[in-house]
Amino acid sequence: MSYSTISASMDPDVKTAFSRICEELGLSPSAAINAFAKAMIRRNGFPFALELEKPSQETMKAIDEAIEEKDLVGPFSTTDELMDSLNA
């Protein structure tokens, strides 16, 4: 079977970490990239979800409240005041 070469640029730190993980798994980086390519062909796309992490509704509510300066506590003059507020 003949092979062709793909050249890819990546951050040196990414390459180092990737190579280290491949070595721990007993794979060459080339074998890992080939496994990824074959998985992509099988799935006809990425073998994992490509998505942006969205904050939960609870987190978004807290962000909105902080922007609106709503339901904020503090500042505290002493650590005892802070602890009383946390334990309330």
PDB file of N, CA and C in Angstrom:
ATOM      1  N   MET A   1       0.850  -1.178   0.000  1.00  0.00           N
ATOM      2  CA  MET A   1       0.000   0.000   0.000  1.00  0.00           C
ATOM      3  C   MET A   1       0.889   1.231   0.000  1.00  0.00           C
ATOM      4  N   SER A   2       0.576   2.177  -0.838  1.00  0.00           N
ATOM      5  CA  SER A   2       1.350   3.412  -0.864  1.00  0.00           C
ATOM      6  C   SER A   2       0.735   4.420   0.098  1.00  0.00           C
ATOM      7  N   TYR A   3       1.548   5.327   0.552  1.00  0.00           N
ATOM      8  CA  TYR A   3       1.102   6.348   1.491  1.00  0.00           C
ATOM      9  C   TYR A   3       1.386   7.717   0.912  1.00  0.00           C
ATOM     10  N   SER A   4       0.605   8.701   1.346  1.00  0.00           N
ATOM     11  CA  SER A   4       0.898  10.083   1.013  1.00  0.00           C
ATOM     12  C   SER A   4       1.065  10.858   2.309  1.00  0.00           C
ATOM     13  N   THR A   5       1.671  11.993   2.217  1.00  0.00           N
ATOM     14  CA  THR A   5       2.017  12.779   3.396  1.00  0.00           C
ATOM     15  C   THR A   5       1.096  13.985   3.521  1.00  0.00           C
ATOM     16  N   ILE A   6       0.693  14.245   4.753  1.00  0.00           N
ATOM     17  CA  ILE A   6      -0.045  15.467   5.095  1.00  0.00           C
ATOM     18  C   ILE A   6       0.861  16.253   6.031  1.00  0.00           C
ATOM     19  N   SER A   7       0.996  17.524   5.788  1.00  0.00           N
ATOM     20  CA  SER A   7       1.787  18.382   6.657  1.00  0.00           C
ATOM     21  C   SER A   7       0.839  19.325   7.389  1.00  0.00           C
ATOM     22  N   ALA A   8       0.995  19.417   8.704  1.00  0.00           N
ATOM     23  CA  ALA A   8       0.133  20.294   9.504  1.00  0.00           C
ATOM     24  C   ALA A   8       0.992  21.118  10.451  1.00  0.00           C
ATOM     25  N   SER A   9       0.615  22.351  10.629  1.00  0.00           N
ATOM     26  CA  SER A   9       1.310  23.223  11.583  1.00  0.00           C
ATOM     27  C   SER A   9       0.530  23.244  12.883  1.00  0.00           C
ATOM     28  N   MET A  10       1.266  23.215  13.985  1.00  0.00           N
ATOM     29  CA  MET A  10       0.612  23.320  15.290  1.00  0.00           C
ATOM     30  C   MET A  10       1.561  23.964  16.285  1.00  0.00           C
ATOM     31  N   ASP A  11       0.976  24.469  17.342  1.00  0.00           N
ATOM     32  CA  ASP A  11       1.733  25.072  18.424  1.00  0.00           C
ATOM     33  C   ASP A  11       2.733  24.034  18.961  1.00  0.00           C
ATOM     34  N   PRO A  12       3.974  24.426  19.202  1.00  0.00           N
ATOM     35  CA  PRO A  12       4.972  23.475  19.702  1.00  0.00           C
ATOM     36  C   PRO A  12       4.559  22.776  21.002  1.00  0.00           C
ATOM     37  N   ASP A  13       3.880  23.494  21.893  1.00  0.00           N
ATOM     38  CA  ASP A  13       3.434  22.881  23.148  1.00  0.00           C
ATOM     39  C   ASP A  13       2.375  21.817  22.893  1.00  0.00           C
ATOM     40  N   VAL A  14       1.493  22.069  21.916  1.00  0.00           N
ATOM     41  CA  VAL A  14       0.467  21.099  21.551  1.00  0.00           C
ATOM     42  C   VAL A  14       1.134  19.857  20.983  1.00  0.00           C
ATOM     43  N   LYS A  15       2.117  20.056  20.112  1.00  0.00           N
ATOM     44  CA  LYS A  15       2.832  18.926  19.506  1.00  0.00           C
ATOM     45  C   LYS A  15       3.517  18.085  20.581  1.00  0.00           C
ATOM     46  N   THR A  16       4.161  18.737  21.526  1.00  0.00           N
ATOM     47  CA  THR A  16       4.856  18.024  22.595  1.00  0.00           C
ATOM     48  C   THR A  16       3.875  17.206  23.428  1.00  0.00           C
ATOM     49  N   ALA A  17       2.766  17.832  23.837  1.00  0.00           N
ATOM     50  CA  ALA A  17       1.768  17.127  24.651  1.00  0.00           C
ATOM     51  C   ALA A  17       1.147  15.979  23.867  1.00  0.00           C
ATOM     52  N   PHE A  18       0.829  16.213  22.593  1.00  0.00           N
ATOM     53  CA  PHE A  18       0.246  15.188  21.734  1.00  0.00           C
ATOM     54  C   PHE A  18       1.205  14.009  21.591  1.00  0.00           C
ATOM     55  N   SER A  19       2.465  14.295  21.316  1.00  0.00           N
ATOM     56  CA  SER A  19       3.468  13.239  21.150  1.00  0.00           C
ATOM     57  C   SER A  19       3.647  12.439  22.431  1.00  0.00           C
ATOM     58  N   ARG A  20       3.617  13.124  23.570  1.00  0.00           N
ATOM     59  CA  ARG A  20       3.781  12.453  24.862  1.00  0.00           C
ATOM     60  C   ARG A  20       2.614  11.483  25.103  1.00  0.00           C
ATOM     61  N   ILE A  21       1.398  11.928  24.829  1.00  0.00           N
ATOM     62  CA  ILE A  21       0.225  11.063  25.023  1.00  0.00           C
ATOM     63  C   ILE A  21       0.281   9.877  24.067  1.00  0.00           C
ATOM     64  N   CYS A  22       0.652  10.128  22.817  1.00  0.00           N
ATOM     65  CA  CYS A  22       0.773   9.034  21.843  1.00  0.00           C
ATOM     66  C   CYS A  22       1.769   7.994  22.339  1.00  0.00           C
ATOM     67  N   GLU A  23       2.908   8.466  22.845  1.00  0.00           N
ATOM     68  CA  GLU A  23       3.931   7.550  23.347  1.00  0.00           C
ATOM     69  C   GLU A  23       3.398   6.714  24.509  1.00  0.00           C
ATOM     70  N   GLU A  24       2.667   7.354  25.428  1.00  0.00           N
ATOM     71  CA  GLU A  24       2.097   6.628  26.562  1.00  0.00           C
ATOM     72  C   GLU A  24       1.097   5.568  26.105  1.00  0.00           C
ATOM     73  N   LEU A  25       0.417   5.837  24.983  1.00  0.00           N
ATOM     74  CA  LEU A  25      -0.544   4.880  24.433  1.00  0.00           C
ATOM     75  C   LEU A  25       0.119   3.836  23.542  1.00  0.00           C
ATOM     76  N   GLY A  26       1.424   3.988  23.300  1.00  0.00           N
ATOM     77  CA  GLY A  26       2.136   3.048  22.453  1.00  0.00           C
ATOM     78  C   GLY A  26       1.901   3.294  20.973  1.00  0.00           C
ATOM     79  N   LEU A  27       1.558   4.521  20.617  1.00  0.00           N
ATOM     80  CA  LEU A  27       1.298   4.886  19.221  1.00  0.00           C
ATOM     81  C   LEU A  27       2.283   5.950  18.772  1.00  0.00           C
ATOM     82  N   SER A  28       2.555   5.957  17.496  1.00  0.00           N
ATOM     83  CA  SER A  28       3.290   7.085  16.932  1.00  0.00           C
ATOM     84  C   SER A  28       2.266   8.186  16.655  1.00  0.00           C
ATOM     85  N   PRO A  29       2.711   9.430  16.595  1.00  0.00           N
ATOM     86  CA  PRO A  29       1.778  10.488  16.206  1.00  0.00           C
ATOM     87  C   PRO A  29       1.126  10.200  14.851  1.00  0.00           C
ATOM     88  N   SER A  30       1.873   9.623  13.927  1.00  0.00           N
ATOM     89  CA  SER A  30       1.322   9.293  12.616  1.00  0.00           C
ATOM     90  C   SER A  30       0.186   8.274  12.740  1.00  0.00           C
ATOM     91  N   ALA A  31       0.367   7.248  13.580  1.00  0.00           N
ATOM     92  CA  ALA A  31      -0.677   6.241  13.773  1.00  0.00           C
ATOM     93  C   ALA A  31      -1.922   6.863  14.404  1.00  0.00           C
ATOM     94  N   ALA A  32      -1.719   7.800  15.354  1.00  0.00           N
ATOM     95  CA  ALA A  32      -2.857   8.462  16.002  1.00  0.00           C
ATOM     96  C   ALA A  32      -3.632   9.316  14.998  1.00  0.00           C
ATOM     97  N   ILE A  33      -2.909  10.023  14.141  1.00  0.00           N
ATOM     98  CA  ILE A  33      -3.569  10.861  13.138  1.00  0.00           C
ATOM     99  C   ILE A  33      -4.315   9.981  12.134  1.00  0.00           C
ATOM    100  N   ASN A  34      -3.721   8.844  11.752  1.00  0.00           N
ATOM    101  CA  ASN A  34      -4.405   7.907  10.856  1.00  0.00           C
ATOM    102  C   ASN A  34      -5.677   7.356  11.501  1.00  0.00           C
ATOM    103  N   ALA A  35      -5.620   7.029  12.797  1.00  0.00           N
ATOM    104  CA  ALA A  35      -6.810   6.534  13.496  1.00  0.00           C
ATOM    105  C   ALA A  35      -7.900   7.600  13.504  1.00  0.00           C
ATOM    106  N   PHE A  36      -7.506   8.861  13.738  1.00  0.00           N
ATOM    107  CA  PHE A  36      -8.465   9.964  13.712  1.00  0.00           C
ATOM    108  C   PHE A  36      -9.095  10.099  12.327  1.00  0.00           C
ATOM    109  N   ALA A  37      -8.267  10.039  11.278  1.00  0.00           N
ATOM    110  CA  ALA A  37      -8.774  10.183   9.908  1.00  0.00           C
ATOM    111  C   ALA A  37      -9.760   9.064   9.580  1.00  0.00           C
ATOM    112  N   LYS A  38      -9.437   7.836   9.977  1.00  0.00           N
ATOM    113  CA  LYS A  38     -10.333   6.707   9.704  1.00  0.00           C
ATOM    114  C   LYS A  38     -11.644   6.838  10.478  1.00  0.00           C
ATOM    115  N   ALA A  39     -11.567   7.307  11.720  1.00  0.00           N
ATOM    116  CA  ALA A  39     -12.784   7.532  12.505  1.00  0.00           C
ATOM    117  C   ALA A  39     -13.638   8.619  11.859  1.00  0.00           C
ATOM    118  N   MET A  40     -12.997   9.630  11.318  1.00  0.00           N
ATOM    119  CA  MET A  40     -13.726  10.706  10.655  1.00  0.00           C
ATOM    120  C   MET A  40     -14.417  10.189   9.391  1.00  0.00           C
ATOM    121  N   ILE A  41     -13.748   9.312   8.664  1.00  0.00           N
ATOM    122  CA  ILE A  41     -14.349   8.720   7.465  1.00  0.00           C
ATOM    123  C   ILE A  41     -15.555   7.856   7.852  1.00  0.00           C
ATOM    124  N   ARG A  42     -15.389   7.028   8.901  1.00  0.00           N
ATOM    125  CA  ARG A  42     -16.497   6.161   9.348  1.00  0.00           C
ATOM    126  C   ARG A  42     -17.725   6.970   9.736  1.00  0.00           C
ATOM    127  N   ARG A  43     -17.500   8.074  10.410  1.00  0.00           N
ATOM    128  CA  ARG A  43     -18.627   8.894  10.899  1.00  0.00           C
ATOM    129  C   ARG A  43     -19.080   9.930   9.892  1.00  0.00           C
ATOM    130  N   ASN A  44     -18.314  10.085   8.831  1.00  0.00           N
ATOM    131  CA  ASN A  44     -18.596  11.115   7.841  1.00  0.00           C
ATOM    132  C   ASN A  44     -18.594  12.503   8.499  1.00  0.00           C
ATOM    133  N   GLY A  45     -17.683  12.683   9.400  1.00  0.00           N
ATOM    134  CA  GLY A  45     -17.546  13.931  10.143  1.00  0.00           C
ATOM    135  C   GLY A  45     -16.630  13.701  11.327  1.00  0.00           C
ATOM    136  N   PHE A  46     -16.549  14.672  12.185  1.00  0.00           N
ATOM    137  CA  PHE A  46     -15.701  14.541  13.369  1.00  0.00           C
ATOM    138  C   PHE A  46     -16.200  13.420  14.266  1.00  0.00           C
ATOM    139  N   PRO A  47     -15.295  12.662  14.861  1.00  0.00           N
ATOM    140  CA  PRO A  47     -15.717  11.573  15.752  1.00  0.00           C
ATOM    141  C   PRO A  47     -16.049  12.054  17.169  1.00  0.00           C
ATOM    142  N   PHE A  48     -16.300  13.334  17.295  1.00  0.00           N
ATOM    143  CA  PHE A  48     -16.712  13.926  18.567  1.00  0.00           C
ATOM    144  C   PHE A  48     -17.479  15.201  18.246  1.00  0.00           C
ATOM    145  N   ALA A  49     -18.233  15.662  19.210  1.00  0.00           N
ATOM    146  CA  ALA A  49     -19.047  16.862  18.998  1.00  0.00           C
ATOM    147  C   ALA A  49     -18.160  18.103  18.993  1.00  0.00           C
ATOM    148  N   LEU A  50     -18.393  18.970  18.039  1.00  0.00           N
ATOM    149  CA  LEU A  50     -17.745  20.281  18.016  1.00  0.00           C
ATOM    150  C   LEU A  50     -18.789  21.285  18.463  1.00  0.00           C
ATOM    151  N   GLU A  51     -18.632  21.760  19.671  1.00  0.00           N
ATOM    152  CA  GLU A  51     -19.637  22.670  20.202  1.00  0.00           C
ATOM    153  C   GLU A  51     -19.002  23.647  21.164  1.00  0.00           C
ATOM    154  N   LEU A  52     -19.623  24.778  21.277  1.00  0.00           N
ATOM    155  CA  LEU A  52     -19.203  25.777  22.243  1.00  0.00           C
ATOM    156  C   LEU A  52     -19.894  25.472  23.559  1.00  0.00           C
ATOM    157  N   GLU A  53     -19.149  25.578  24.629  1.00  0.00           N
ATOM    158  CA  GLU A  53     -19.764  25.370  25.929  1.00  0.00           C
ATOM    159  C   GLU A  53     -20.600  26.596  26.271  1.00  0.00           C
ATOM    160  N   LYS A  54     -21.849  26.350  26.618  1.00  0.00           N
ATOM    161  CA  LYS A  54     -22.732  27.446  27.006  1.00  0.00           C
ATOM    162  C   LYS A  54     -22.916  27.403  28.514  1.00  0.00           C
ATOM    163  N   PRO A  55     -22.887  28.560  29.157  1.00  0.00           N
ATOM    164  CA  PRO A  55     -23.157  28.577  30.591  1.00  0.00           C
ATOM    165  C   PRO A  55     -24.590  28.093  30.861  1.00  0.00           C
ATOM    166  N   SER A  56     -24.786  27.455  32.000  1.00  0.00           N
ATOM    167  CA  SER A  56     -26.122  27.005  32.377  1.00  0.00           C
ATOM    168  C   SER A  56     -27.024  28.208  32.612  1.00  0.00           C
ATOM    169  N   GLN A  57     -28.327  27.949  32.680  1.00  0.00           N
ATOM    170  CA  GLN A  57     -29.278  29.040  32.944  1.00  0.00           C
ATOM    171  C   GLN A  57     -28.988  29.677  34.301  1.00  0.00           C
ATOM    172  N   GLU A  58     -28.623  28.852  35.279  1.00  0.00           N
ATOM    173  CA  GLU A  58     -28.316  29.369  36.613  1.00  0.00           C
ATOM    174  C   GLU A  58     -27.105  30.307  36.562  1.00  0.00           C
ATOM    175  N   THR A  59     -26.089  29.915  35.814  1.00  0.00           N
ATOM    176  CA  THR A  59     -24.902  30.758  35.673  1.00  0.00           C
ATOM    177  C   THR A  59     -25.232  32.047  34.936  1.00  0.00           C
ATOM    178  N   MET A  60     -26.015  31.949  33.860  1.00  0.00           N
ATOM    179  CA  MET A  60     -26.401  33.149  33.111  1.00  0.00           C
ATOM    180  C   MET A  60     -27.199  34.099  33.989  1.00  0.00           C
ATOM    181  N   LYS A  61     -28.079  33.547  34.828  1.00  0.00           N
ATOM    182  CA  LYS A  61     -28.867  34.390  35.742  1.00  0.00           C
ATOM    183  C   LYS A  61     -27.930  35.119  36.710  1.00  0.00           C
ATOM    184  N   ALA A  62     -26.932  34.387  37.242  1.00  0.00           N
ATOM    185  CA  ALA A  62     -25.988  35.010  38.170  1.00  0.00           C
ATOM    186  C   ALA A  62     -25.171  36.091  37.476  1.00  0.00           C
ATOM    187  N   ILE A  63     -24.771  35.850  36.230  1.00  0.00           N
ATOM    188  CA  ILE A  63     -24.018  36.856  35.472  1.00  0.00           C
ATOM    189  C   ILE A  63     -24.870  38.103  35.259  1.00  0.00           C
ATOM    190  N   ASP A  64     -26.118  37.903  34.846  1.00  0.00           N
ATOM    191  CA  ASP A  64     -27.025  39.037  34.624  1.00  0.00           C
ATOM    192  C   ASP A  64     -27.231  39.826  35.916  1.00  0.00           C
ATOM    193  N   GLU A  65     -27.415  39.107  37.025  1.00  0.00           N
ATOM    194  CA  GLU A  65     -27.622  39.786  38.315  1.00  0.00           C
ATOM    195  C   GLU A  65     -26.378  40.566  38.727  1.00  0.00           C
ATOM    196  N   ALA A  66     -25.199  40.020  38.457  1.00  0.00           N
ATOM    197  CA  ALA A  66     -23.965  40.728  38.800  1.00  0.00           C
ATOM    198  C   ALA A  66     -23.819  41.988  37.958  1.00  0.00           C
ATOM    199  N   ILE A  67     -24.152  41.899  36.674  1.00  0.00           N
ATOM    200  CA  ILE A  67     -24.082  43.066  35.792  1.00  0.00           C
ATOM    201  C   ILE A  67     -25.047  44.143  36.281  1.00  0.00           C
ATOM    202  N   GLU A  68     -26.233  43.711  36.727  1.00  0.00           N
ATOM    203  CA  GLU A  68     -27.247  44.649  37.212  1.00  0.00           C
ATOM    204  C   GLU A  68     -26.996  45.060  38.660  1.00  0.00           C
ATOM    205  N   GLU A  69     -25.921  44.527  39.261  1.00  0.00           N
ATOM    206  CA  GLU A  69     -25.597  44.765  40.667  1.00  0.00           C
ATOM    207  C   GLU A  69     -26.769  44.431  41.569  1.00  0.00           C
ATOM    208  N   LYS A  70     -27.434  43.322  41.269  1.00  0.00           N
ATOM    209  CA  LYS A  70     -28.608  42.877  42.005  1.00  0.00           C
ATOM    210  C   LYS A  70     -28.213  41.719  42.924  1.00  0.00           C
ATOM    211  N   ASP A  71     -28.729  41.720  44.135  1.00  0.00           N
ATOM    212  CA  ASP A  71     -28.491  40.658  45.111  1.00  0.00           C
ATOM    213  C   ASP A  71     -27.007  40.453  45.431  1.00  0.00           C
ATOM    214  N   LEU A  72     -26.242  41.543  45.401  1.00  0.00           N
ATOM    215  CA  LEU A  72     -24.835  41.439  45.761  1.00  0.00           C
ATOM    216  C   LEU A  72     -24.690  41.599  47.261  1.00  0.00           C
ATOM    217  N   VAL A  73     -23.669  40.989  47.819  1.00  0.00           N
ATOM    218  CA  VAL A  73     -23.386  41.138  49.242  1.00  0.00           C
ATOM    219  C   VAL A  73     -21.975  41.672  49.397  1.00  0.00           C
ATOM    220  N   GLY A  74     -21.713  42.298  50.544  1.00  0.00           N
ATOM    221  CA  GLY A  74     -20.390  42.830  50.789  1.00  0.00           C
ATOM    222  C   GLY A  74     -20.322  44.282  50.338  1.00  0.00           C
ATOM    223  N   PRO A  75     -19.223  44.937  50.471  1.00  0.00           N
ATOM    224  CA  PRO A  75     -17.967  44.421  51.011  1.00  0.00           C
ATOM    225  C   PRO A  75     -18.041  44.213  52.524  1.00  0.00           C
ATOM    226  N   PHE A  76     -17.101  43.465  53.027  1.00  0.00           N
ATOM    227  CA  PHE A  76     -17.072  43.141  54.444  1.00  0.00           C
ATOM    228  C   PHE A  76     -15.859  43.784  55.082  1.00  0.00           C
ATOM    229  N   SER A  77     -16.063  44.262  56.312  1.00  0.00           N
ATOM    230  CA  SER A  77     -14.961  44.914  57.037  1.00  0.00           C
ATOM    231  C   SER A  77     -14.065  43.900  57.720  1.00  0.00           C
ATOM    232  N   THR A  78     -14.660  42.772  58.092  1.00  0.00           N
ATOM    233  CA  THR A  78     -13.875  41.757  58.798  1.00  0.00           C
ATOM    234  C   THR A  78     -14.198  40.376  58.223  1.00  0.00           C
ATOM    235  N   THR A  79     -13.324  39.436  58.515  1.00  0.00           N
ATOM    236  CA  THR A  79     -13.595  38.061  58.078  1.00  0.00           C
ATOM    237  C   THR A  79     -14.791  37.488  58.825  1.00  0.00           C
ATOM    238  N   ASP A  80     -15.017  37.946  60.057  1.00  0.00           N
ATOM    239  CA  ASP A  80     -16.196  37.474  60.804  1.00  0.00           C
ATOM    240  C   ASP A  80     -17.481  37.885  60.090  1.00  0.00           C
ATOM    241  N   GLU A  81     -17.544  39.126  59.562  1.00  0.00           N
ATOM    242  CA  GLU A  81     -18.712  39.565  58.809  1.00  0.00           C
ATOM    243  C   GLU A  81     -18.891  38.703  57.556  1.00  0.00           C
ATOM    244  N   LEU A  82     -17.809  38.399  56.886  1.00  0.00           N
ATOM    245  CA  LEU A  82     -17.866  37.546  55.694  1.00  0.00           C
ATOM    246  C   LEU A  82     -18.395  36.162  56.058  1.00  0.00           C
ATOM    247  N   MET A  83     -17.850  35.579  57.116  1.00  0.00           N
ATOM    248  CA  MET A  83     -18.283  34.239  57.530  1.00  0.00           C
ATOM    249  C   MET A  83     -19.736  34.240  57.965  1.00  0.00           C
ATOM    250  N   ASP A  84     -20.186  35.276  58.653  1.00  0.00           N
ATOM    251  CA  ASP A  84     -21.592  35.373  59.049  1.00  0.00           C
ATOM    252  C   ASP A  84     -22.485  35.396  57.803  1.00  0.00           C
ATOM    253  N   SER A  85     -22.066  36.129  56.782  1.00  0.00           N
ATOM    254  CA  SER A  85     -22.841  36.201  55.552  1.00  0.00           C
ATOM    255  C   SER A  85     -22.861  34.859  54.838  1.00  0.00           C
ATOM    256  N   LEU A  86     -21.720  34.177  54.782  1.00  0.00           N
ATOM    257  CA  LEU A  86     -21.666  32.865  54.123  1.00  0.00           C
ATOM    258  C   LEU A  86     -22.496  31.818  54.855  1.00  0.00           C
ATOM    259  N   ASN A  87     -22.559  31.927  56.165  1.00  0.00           N
ATOM    260  CA  ASN A  87     -23.276  30.931  56.971  1.00  0.00           C
ATOM    261  C   ASN A  87     -24.754  31.266  57.148  1.00  0.00           C
ATOM    262  N   ALA A  88     -25.181  32.425  56.632  1.00  0.00           N
ATOM    263  CA  ALA A  88     -26.572  32.845  56.818  1.00  0.00           C
ATOM    264  C   ALA A  88     -27.531  31.994  55.999  1.00  0.00           C
TER     265      ALA A  88
END
